[in-house]
Short mmCIF file of C-alpha atoms in Angstrom, two decimals:
data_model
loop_
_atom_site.label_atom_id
_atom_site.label_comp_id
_atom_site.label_asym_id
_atom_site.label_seq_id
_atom_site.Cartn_x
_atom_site.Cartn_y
_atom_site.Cartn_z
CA UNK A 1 86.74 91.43 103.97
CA UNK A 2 88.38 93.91 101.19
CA UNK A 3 85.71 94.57 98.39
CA UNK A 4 88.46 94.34 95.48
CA UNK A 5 86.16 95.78 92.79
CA UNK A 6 87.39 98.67 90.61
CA UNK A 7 87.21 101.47 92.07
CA UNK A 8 86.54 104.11 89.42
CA UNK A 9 84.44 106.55 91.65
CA UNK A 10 87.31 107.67 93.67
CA UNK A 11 88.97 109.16 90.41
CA UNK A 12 87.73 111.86 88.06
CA UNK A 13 88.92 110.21 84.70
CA UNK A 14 87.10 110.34 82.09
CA UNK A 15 84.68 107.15 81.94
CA UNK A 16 84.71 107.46 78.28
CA UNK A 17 88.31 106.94 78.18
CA UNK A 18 90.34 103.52 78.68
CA UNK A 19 93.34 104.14 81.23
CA UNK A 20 95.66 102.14 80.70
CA UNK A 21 99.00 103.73 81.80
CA UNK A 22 99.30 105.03 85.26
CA UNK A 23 102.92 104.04 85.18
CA UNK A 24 103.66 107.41 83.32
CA UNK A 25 101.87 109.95 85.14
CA UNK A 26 99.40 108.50 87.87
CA UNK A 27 96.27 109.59 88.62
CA UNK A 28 95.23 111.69 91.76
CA UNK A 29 91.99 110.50 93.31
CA UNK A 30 89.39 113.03 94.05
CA UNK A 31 89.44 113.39 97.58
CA UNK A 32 93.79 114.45 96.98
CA UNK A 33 92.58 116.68 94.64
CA UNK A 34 89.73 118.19 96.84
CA UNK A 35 92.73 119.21 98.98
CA UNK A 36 94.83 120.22 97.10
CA UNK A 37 92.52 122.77 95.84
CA UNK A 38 92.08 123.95 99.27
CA UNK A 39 95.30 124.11 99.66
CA UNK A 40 95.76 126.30 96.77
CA UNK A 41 93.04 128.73 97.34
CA UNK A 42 94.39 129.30 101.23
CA UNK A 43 97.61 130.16 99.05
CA UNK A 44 95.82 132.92 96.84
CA UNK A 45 93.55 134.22 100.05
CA UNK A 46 97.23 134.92 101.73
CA UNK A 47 100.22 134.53 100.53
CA UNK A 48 101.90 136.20 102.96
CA UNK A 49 100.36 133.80 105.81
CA UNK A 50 100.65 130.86 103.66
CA UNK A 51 104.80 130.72 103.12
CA UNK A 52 104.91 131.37 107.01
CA UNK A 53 102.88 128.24 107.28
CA UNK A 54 104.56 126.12 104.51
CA UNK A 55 108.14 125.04 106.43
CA UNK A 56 106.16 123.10 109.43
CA UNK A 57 103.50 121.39 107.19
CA UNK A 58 106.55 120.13 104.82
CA UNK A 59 107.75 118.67 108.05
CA UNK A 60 104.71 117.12 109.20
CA UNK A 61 104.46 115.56 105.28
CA UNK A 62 107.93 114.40 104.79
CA UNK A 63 107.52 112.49 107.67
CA UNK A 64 104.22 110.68 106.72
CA UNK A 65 105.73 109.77 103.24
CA UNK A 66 109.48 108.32 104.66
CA UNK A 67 107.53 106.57 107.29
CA UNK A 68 105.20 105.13 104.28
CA UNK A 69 109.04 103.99 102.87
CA UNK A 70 110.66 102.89 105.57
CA UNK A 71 113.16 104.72 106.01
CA UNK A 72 115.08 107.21 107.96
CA UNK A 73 113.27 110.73 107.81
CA UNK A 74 116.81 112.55 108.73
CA UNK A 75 118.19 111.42 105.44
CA UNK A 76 114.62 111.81 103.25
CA UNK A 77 114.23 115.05 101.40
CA UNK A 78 110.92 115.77 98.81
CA UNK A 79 111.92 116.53 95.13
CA UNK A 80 110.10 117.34 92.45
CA UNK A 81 110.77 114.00 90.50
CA UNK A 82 112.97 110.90 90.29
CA UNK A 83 115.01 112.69 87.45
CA UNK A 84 115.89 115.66 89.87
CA UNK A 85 116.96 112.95 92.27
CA UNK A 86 119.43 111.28 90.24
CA UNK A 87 120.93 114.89 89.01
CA UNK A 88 121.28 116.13 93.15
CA UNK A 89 123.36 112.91 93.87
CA UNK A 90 125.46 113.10 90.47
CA UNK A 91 126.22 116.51 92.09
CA UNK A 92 126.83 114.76 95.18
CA UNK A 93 129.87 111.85 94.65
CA UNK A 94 133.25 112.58 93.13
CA UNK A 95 133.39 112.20 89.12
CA UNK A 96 137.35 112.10 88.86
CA UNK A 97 138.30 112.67 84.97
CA UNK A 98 138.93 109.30 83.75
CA UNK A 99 136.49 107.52 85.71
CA UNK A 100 133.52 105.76 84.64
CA UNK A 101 129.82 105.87 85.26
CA UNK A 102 128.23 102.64 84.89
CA UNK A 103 124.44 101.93 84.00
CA UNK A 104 122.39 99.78 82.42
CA UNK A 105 120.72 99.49 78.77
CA UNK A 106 117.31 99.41 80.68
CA UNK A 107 117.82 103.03 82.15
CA UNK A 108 115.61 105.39 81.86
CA UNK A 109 116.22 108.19 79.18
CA UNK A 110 116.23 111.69 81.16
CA UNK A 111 118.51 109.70 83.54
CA UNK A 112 121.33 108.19 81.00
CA UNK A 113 121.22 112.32 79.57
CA UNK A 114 121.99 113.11 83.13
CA UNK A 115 124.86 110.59 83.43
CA UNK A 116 126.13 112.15 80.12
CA UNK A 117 125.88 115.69 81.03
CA UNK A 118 127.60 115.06 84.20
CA UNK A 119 130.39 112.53 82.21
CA UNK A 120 131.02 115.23 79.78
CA UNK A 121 131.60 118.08 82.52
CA UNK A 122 134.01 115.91 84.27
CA UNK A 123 135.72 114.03 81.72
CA UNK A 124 134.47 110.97 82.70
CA UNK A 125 132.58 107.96 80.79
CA UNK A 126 129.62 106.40 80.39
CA UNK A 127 129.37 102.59 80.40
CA UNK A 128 126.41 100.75 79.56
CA UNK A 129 125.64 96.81 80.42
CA UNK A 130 123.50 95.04 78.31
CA UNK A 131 121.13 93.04 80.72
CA UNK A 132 118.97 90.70 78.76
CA UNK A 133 115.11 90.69 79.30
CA UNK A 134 115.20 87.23 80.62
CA UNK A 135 117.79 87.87 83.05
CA UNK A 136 117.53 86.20 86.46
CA UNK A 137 119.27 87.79 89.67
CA UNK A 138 122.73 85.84 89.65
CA UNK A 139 122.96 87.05 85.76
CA UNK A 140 122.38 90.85 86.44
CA UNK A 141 124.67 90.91 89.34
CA UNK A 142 127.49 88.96 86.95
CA UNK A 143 127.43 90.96 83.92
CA UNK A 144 127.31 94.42 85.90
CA UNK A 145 129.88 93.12 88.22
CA UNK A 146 131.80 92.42 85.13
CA UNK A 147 132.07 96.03 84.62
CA UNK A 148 133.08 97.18 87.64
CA UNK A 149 136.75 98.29 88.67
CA UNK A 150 138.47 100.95 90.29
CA UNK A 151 137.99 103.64 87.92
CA UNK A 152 134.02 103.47 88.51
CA UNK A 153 132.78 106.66 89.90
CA UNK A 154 129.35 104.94 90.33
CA UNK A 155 127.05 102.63 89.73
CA UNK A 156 123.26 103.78 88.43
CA UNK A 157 120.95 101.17 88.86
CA UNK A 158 116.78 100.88 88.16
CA UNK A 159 114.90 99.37 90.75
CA UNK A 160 111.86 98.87 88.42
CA UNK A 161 112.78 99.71 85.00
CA UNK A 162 110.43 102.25 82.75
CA UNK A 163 111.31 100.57 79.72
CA UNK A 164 110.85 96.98 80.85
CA UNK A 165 109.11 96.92 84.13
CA UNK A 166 111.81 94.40 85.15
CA UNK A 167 112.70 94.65 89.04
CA UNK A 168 116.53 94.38 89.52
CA UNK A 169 118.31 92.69 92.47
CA UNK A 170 119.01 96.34 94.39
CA UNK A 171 120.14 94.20 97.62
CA UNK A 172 122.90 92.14 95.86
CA UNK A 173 124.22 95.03 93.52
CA UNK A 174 124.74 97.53 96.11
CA UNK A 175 126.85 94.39 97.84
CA UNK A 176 128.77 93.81 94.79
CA UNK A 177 129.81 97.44 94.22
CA UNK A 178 131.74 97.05 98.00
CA UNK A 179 131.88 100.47 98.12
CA UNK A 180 131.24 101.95 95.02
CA UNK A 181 128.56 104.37 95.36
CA UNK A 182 125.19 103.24 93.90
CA UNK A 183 122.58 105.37 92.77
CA UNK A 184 119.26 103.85 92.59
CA UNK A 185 116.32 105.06 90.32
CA UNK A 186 113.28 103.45 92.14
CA UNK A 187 110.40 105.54 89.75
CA UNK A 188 108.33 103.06 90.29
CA UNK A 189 109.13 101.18 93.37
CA UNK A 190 107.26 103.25 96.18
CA UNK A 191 103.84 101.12 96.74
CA UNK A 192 104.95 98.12 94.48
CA UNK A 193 107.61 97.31 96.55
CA UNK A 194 107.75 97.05 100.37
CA UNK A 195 110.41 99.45 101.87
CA UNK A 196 111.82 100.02 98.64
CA UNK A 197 115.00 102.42 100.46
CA UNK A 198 116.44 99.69 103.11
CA UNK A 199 118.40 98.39 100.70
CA UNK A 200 121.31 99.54 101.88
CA UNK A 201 122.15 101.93 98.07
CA UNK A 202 123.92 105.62 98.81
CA UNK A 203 121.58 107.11 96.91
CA UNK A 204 117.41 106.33 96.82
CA UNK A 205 115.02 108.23 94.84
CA UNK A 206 111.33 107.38 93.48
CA UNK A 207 107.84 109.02 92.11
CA UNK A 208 104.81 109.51 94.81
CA UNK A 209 103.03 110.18 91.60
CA UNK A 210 102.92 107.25 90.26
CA UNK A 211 101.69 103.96 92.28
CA UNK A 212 100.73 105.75 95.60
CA UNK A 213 98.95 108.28 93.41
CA UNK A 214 100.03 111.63 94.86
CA UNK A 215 99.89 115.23 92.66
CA UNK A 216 102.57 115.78 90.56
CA UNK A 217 105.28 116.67 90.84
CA UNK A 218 105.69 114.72 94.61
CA UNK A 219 108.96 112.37 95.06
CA UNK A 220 111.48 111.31 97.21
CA UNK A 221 115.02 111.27 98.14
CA UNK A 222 116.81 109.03 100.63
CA UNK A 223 120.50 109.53 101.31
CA UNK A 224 122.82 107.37 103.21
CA UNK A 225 124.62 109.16 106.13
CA UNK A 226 128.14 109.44 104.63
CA UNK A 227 126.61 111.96 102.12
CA UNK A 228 124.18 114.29 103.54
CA UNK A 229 126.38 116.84 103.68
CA UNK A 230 127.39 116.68 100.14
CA UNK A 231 123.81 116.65 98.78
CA UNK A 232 122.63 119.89 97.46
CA UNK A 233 119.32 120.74 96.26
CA UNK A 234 119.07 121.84 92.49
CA UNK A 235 117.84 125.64 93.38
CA UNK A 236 120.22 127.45 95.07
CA UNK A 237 117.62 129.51 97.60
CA UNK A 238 117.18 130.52 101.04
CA UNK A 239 117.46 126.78 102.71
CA UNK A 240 120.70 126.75 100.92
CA UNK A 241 122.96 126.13 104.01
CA UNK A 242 120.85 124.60 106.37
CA UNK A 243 122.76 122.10 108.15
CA UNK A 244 120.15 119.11 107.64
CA UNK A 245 119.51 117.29 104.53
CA UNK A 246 115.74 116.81 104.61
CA UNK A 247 115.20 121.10 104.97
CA UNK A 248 117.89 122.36 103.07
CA UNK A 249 115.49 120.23 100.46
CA UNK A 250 112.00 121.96 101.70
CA UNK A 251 112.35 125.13 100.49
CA UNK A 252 112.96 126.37 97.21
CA UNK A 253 111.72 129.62 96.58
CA UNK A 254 108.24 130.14 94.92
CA UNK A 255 107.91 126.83 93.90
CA UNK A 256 104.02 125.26 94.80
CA UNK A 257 104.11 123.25 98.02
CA UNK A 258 100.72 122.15 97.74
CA UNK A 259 100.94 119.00 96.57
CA UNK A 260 103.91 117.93 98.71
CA UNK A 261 101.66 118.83 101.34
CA UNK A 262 98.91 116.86 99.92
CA UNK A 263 100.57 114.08 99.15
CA UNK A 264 100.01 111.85 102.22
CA UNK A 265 96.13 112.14 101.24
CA UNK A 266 96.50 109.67 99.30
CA UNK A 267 98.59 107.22 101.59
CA UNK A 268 95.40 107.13 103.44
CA UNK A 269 92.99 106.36 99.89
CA UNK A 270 95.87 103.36 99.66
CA UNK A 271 95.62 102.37 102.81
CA UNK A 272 91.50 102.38 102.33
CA UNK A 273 91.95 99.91 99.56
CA UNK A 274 93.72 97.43 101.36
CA UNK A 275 96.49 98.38 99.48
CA UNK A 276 98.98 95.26 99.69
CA UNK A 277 96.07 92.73 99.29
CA UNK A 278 94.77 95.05 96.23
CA UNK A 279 98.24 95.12 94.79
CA UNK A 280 98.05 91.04 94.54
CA UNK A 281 94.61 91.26 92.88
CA UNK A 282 96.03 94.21 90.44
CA UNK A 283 99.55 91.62 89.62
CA UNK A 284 96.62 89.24 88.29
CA UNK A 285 94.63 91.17 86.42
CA UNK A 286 97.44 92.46 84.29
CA UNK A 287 98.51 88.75 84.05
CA UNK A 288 95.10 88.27 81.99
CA UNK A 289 95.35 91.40 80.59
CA UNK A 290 98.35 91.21 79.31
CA UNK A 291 97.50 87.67 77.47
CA UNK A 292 94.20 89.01 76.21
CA UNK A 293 96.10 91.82 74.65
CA UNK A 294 98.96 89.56 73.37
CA UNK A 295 96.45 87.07 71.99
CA UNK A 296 94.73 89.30 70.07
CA UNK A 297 97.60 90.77 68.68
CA UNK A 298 99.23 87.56 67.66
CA UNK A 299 102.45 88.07 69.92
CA UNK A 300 104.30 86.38 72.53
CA UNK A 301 104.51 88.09 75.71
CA UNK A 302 107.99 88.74 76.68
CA UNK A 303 109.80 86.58 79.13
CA UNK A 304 110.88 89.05 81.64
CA UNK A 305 112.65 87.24 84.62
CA UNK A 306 110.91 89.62 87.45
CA UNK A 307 108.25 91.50 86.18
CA UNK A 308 106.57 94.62 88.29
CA UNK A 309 103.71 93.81 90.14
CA UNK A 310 101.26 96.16 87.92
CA UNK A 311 103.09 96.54 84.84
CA UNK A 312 103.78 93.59 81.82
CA UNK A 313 104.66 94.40 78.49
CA UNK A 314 102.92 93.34 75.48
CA UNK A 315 104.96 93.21 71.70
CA UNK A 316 103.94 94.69 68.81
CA UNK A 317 103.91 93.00 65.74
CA UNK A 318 106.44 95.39 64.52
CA UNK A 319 110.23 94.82 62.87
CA UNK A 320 113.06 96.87 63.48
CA UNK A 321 113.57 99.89 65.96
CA UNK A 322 110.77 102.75 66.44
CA UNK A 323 111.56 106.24 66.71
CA UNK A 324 110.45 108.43 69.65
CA UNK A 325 108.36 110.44 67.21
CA UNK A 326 107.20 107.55 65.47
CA UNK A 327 105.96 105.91 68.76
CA UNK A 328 104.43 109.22 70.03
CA UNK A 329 102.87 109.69 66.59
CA UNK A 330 100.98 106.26 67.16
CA UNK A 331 100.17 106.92 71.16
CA UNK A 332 98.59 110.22 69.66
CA UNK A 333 96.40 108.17 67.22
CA UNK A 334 95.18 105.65 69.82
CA UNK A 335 94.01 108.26 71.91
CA UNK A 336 92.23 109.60 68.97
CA UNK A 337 90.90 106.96 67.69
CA UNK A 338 90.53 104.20 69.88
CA UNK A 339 89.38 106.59 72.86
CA UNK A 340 92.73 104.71 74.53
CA UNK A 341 95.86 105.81 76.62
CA UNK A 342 98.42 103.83 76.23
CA UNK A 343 102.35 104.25 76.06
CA UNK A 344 105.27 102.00 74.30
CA UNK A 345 108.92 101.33 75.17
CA UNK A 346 111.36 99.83 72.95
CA UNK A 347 114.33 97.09 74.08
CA UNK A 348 116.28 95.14 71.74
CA UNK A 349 115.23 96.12 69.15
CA UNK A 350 111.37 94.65 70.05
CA UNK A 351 108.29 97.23 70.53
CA UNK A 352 106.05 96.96 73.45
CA UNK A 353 102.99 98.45 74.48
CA UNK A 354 103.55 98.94 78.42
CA UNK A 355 100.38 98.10 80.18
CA UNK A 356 99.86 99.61 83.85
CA UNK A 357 96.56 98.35 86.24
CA UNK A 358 95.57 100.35 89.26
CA UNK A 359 92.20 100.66 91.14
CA UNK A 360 89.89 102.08 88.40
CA UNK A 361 91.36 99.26 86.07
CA UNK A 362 88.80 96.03 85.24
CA UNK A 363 89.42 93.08 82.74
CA UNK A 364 86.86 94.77 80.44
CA UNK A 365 89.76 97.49 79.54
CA UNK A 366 92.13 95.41 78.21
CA UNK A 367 89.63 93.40 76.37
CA UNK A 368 88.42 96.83 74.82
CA UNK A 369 91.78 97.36 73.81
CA UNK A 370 92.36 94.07 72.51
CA UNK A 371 89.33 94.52 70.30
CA UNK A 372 90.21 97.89 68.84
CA UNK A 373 93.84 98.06 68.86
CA UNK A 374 94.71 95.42 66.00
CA UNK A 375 92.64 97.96 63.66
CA UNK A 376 95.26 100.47 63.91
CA UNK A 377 98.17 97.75 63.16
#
């Protein structure tokens, strides 16, 4: 029988401490990091010896992690983040000038400044749907449908949004493009979402950080067939003009392999937890949460049509639109003063707080929260 108790002891975080976003940057359990430190001491004791050795243990990696997708390990390469996926298949598929790159109002930041850099250098557009919250499946695929036509160079899609922690219908866009290319930013989708890749998108990307818990920076990057050849790492190094996708990806120069290697450490801690039957337990616990939060705060939680497995968002009692300082100013002064990590996304003109749950997480931290948070507002 799985023993779904937190599971704080296989993390160093600070007890003191209420953790309460993992969406943004994880947490590594010990025995990755344990690893990865003797990883990076065998690096100091000989270079030399260790970049001989790096190329075959990438191999033996990469394959763990595509096998933990799903998906085809000839078209997987490791990249540093989801961000740096995006960018290398932007660099990938014909902009024309004139054509248009279609997104989403739910898109992630660094990747909409992506789609604009690459817009402006081709003298090309950027077009972004509005896809209400409440959204269901047939609505998404209408309204981005809507804005579809044969100038579109591609289509740039969220599998689980950052902002909103809404899961999008990947399947049923990438049929409605017929062809377009479709770029899909699945952050968040590797261990919330079973075989995230096979859906069939030319372009896959997501975060090993994040759910599965791996060091940073550890990520993916699945291509579809047609485009291997055209996809280019960002650093131009010696793996350059290797013929296969996956090691033309591996190496890039002095960068630190460790925690690529490492990364399928914590597969295993996953795996340890029962991982799919802990998942179910986590989807509840931010259910309660999430209402223990909102309760206290006085809000409404959000109606969000298909909500991440370990992620709701909670409103503010807050009118009119945040700035990014603003909202960083106030993250800053609930860690200070409420002992609290938290982060908060805007949409629509509504503030959230965005909470995550993950193995260390119990009911007790969101009731903490709840009791200290309103003393701030």
């Amino acid at each position: 029988m799985t023993d779904l108790r937190p599971r704080p002891d296989l993390w160093s975080l600070d007890p003191e401490v209420l953790h309460l976003n993992h969406g943004s940057y994880g947490a590594v359990p010990r025995r990755t990091q344990e690893l990865l430190a003797r990883l990076r001491a065998e690096t100091e004791a000989n270079p030399m010896l260790w970049f001989r050795s790096v190329a075959e243990r990438l191999t033996t990696s990469r394959l763990e992690l595509a096998a933990f997708l799903g998906t085809d390990p000839a078209g997987f390469a490791l990249v540093p983040n989801a961000s740096a996926g995006v960018t290398a298949a932007l660099g990938a598929i014909p902009i024309p000038p004139g054509s248009r790159i279609v997104l989403t109002n739910h898109t992630y930041g660094a990747v909409l400044f992506a789609a604009e850099r690459f817009a402006r250098a081709h003298q090309a557009e950027v077009v972004v749907v509005d896809v209400p919250l409440e959204a269901d499946d047939d609505s998404v695929v209408a309204a981005i449908r809507a804005q579809l036509d044969e100038r579109t160079a591609a289509l740039i899609v969220d599998q689980i949004s950052s902002a909103t922690a809404m899961v999008f219908p990947i399947r049923r866009l990438v049929e409605a493009c017929d062809g377009i290319p479709v770029i899909v930013d699945g952050a968040h989708a590797p261990a919330l979402l079973d075989a995230p890749a096979e859906d069939g998108a030319d372009f896959w990307t997501g975060n090993f950080h994040k759910w599965p818990a791996a060091p940073r920076p550890t990520a993916g990057l699945v291509v579809a067939e047609k485009w291997r050849n055209a996809t280019l790492p960002l650093i131009v190094s010696w793996s350059e003009y290797d013929e296969r996708l996956p090691e033309r990806f591996d190496m890039q120069g002095t960068f630190d392999y460790a925690p690529w290697i490492a990364a399928p450490e914590s597969l295993r801690v996953l795996a340890e937890l029962d991982w799919p039957v802990r998942r179910t337990q986590l989807s509840a616990l931010i259910d309660e949460g999430a209402q223990v939060l909102a309760k206290a705060l006085g809000t409404d939680l959000p109606d969000v049509a298909h909500p991440a497995a370990t992620m709701r968002l909670v409103e503010l009692p807050f009118s009119g639109e945040a700035s990014p300082e603003a909202a960083e100013a106030f993250k800053a002064r609930v860690s200070r003063a409420l002992n609290a990590e938290i982060t908060l996304t805007g949409f629509d003109e509504r503030v959230f707080v965005r909470l995550s749950a993950h193995a260390y997480n119990s009911l007790r931290d969101y009731e903490l929260l709840a009791e200290r948070l309103p003393t701030l507002l």
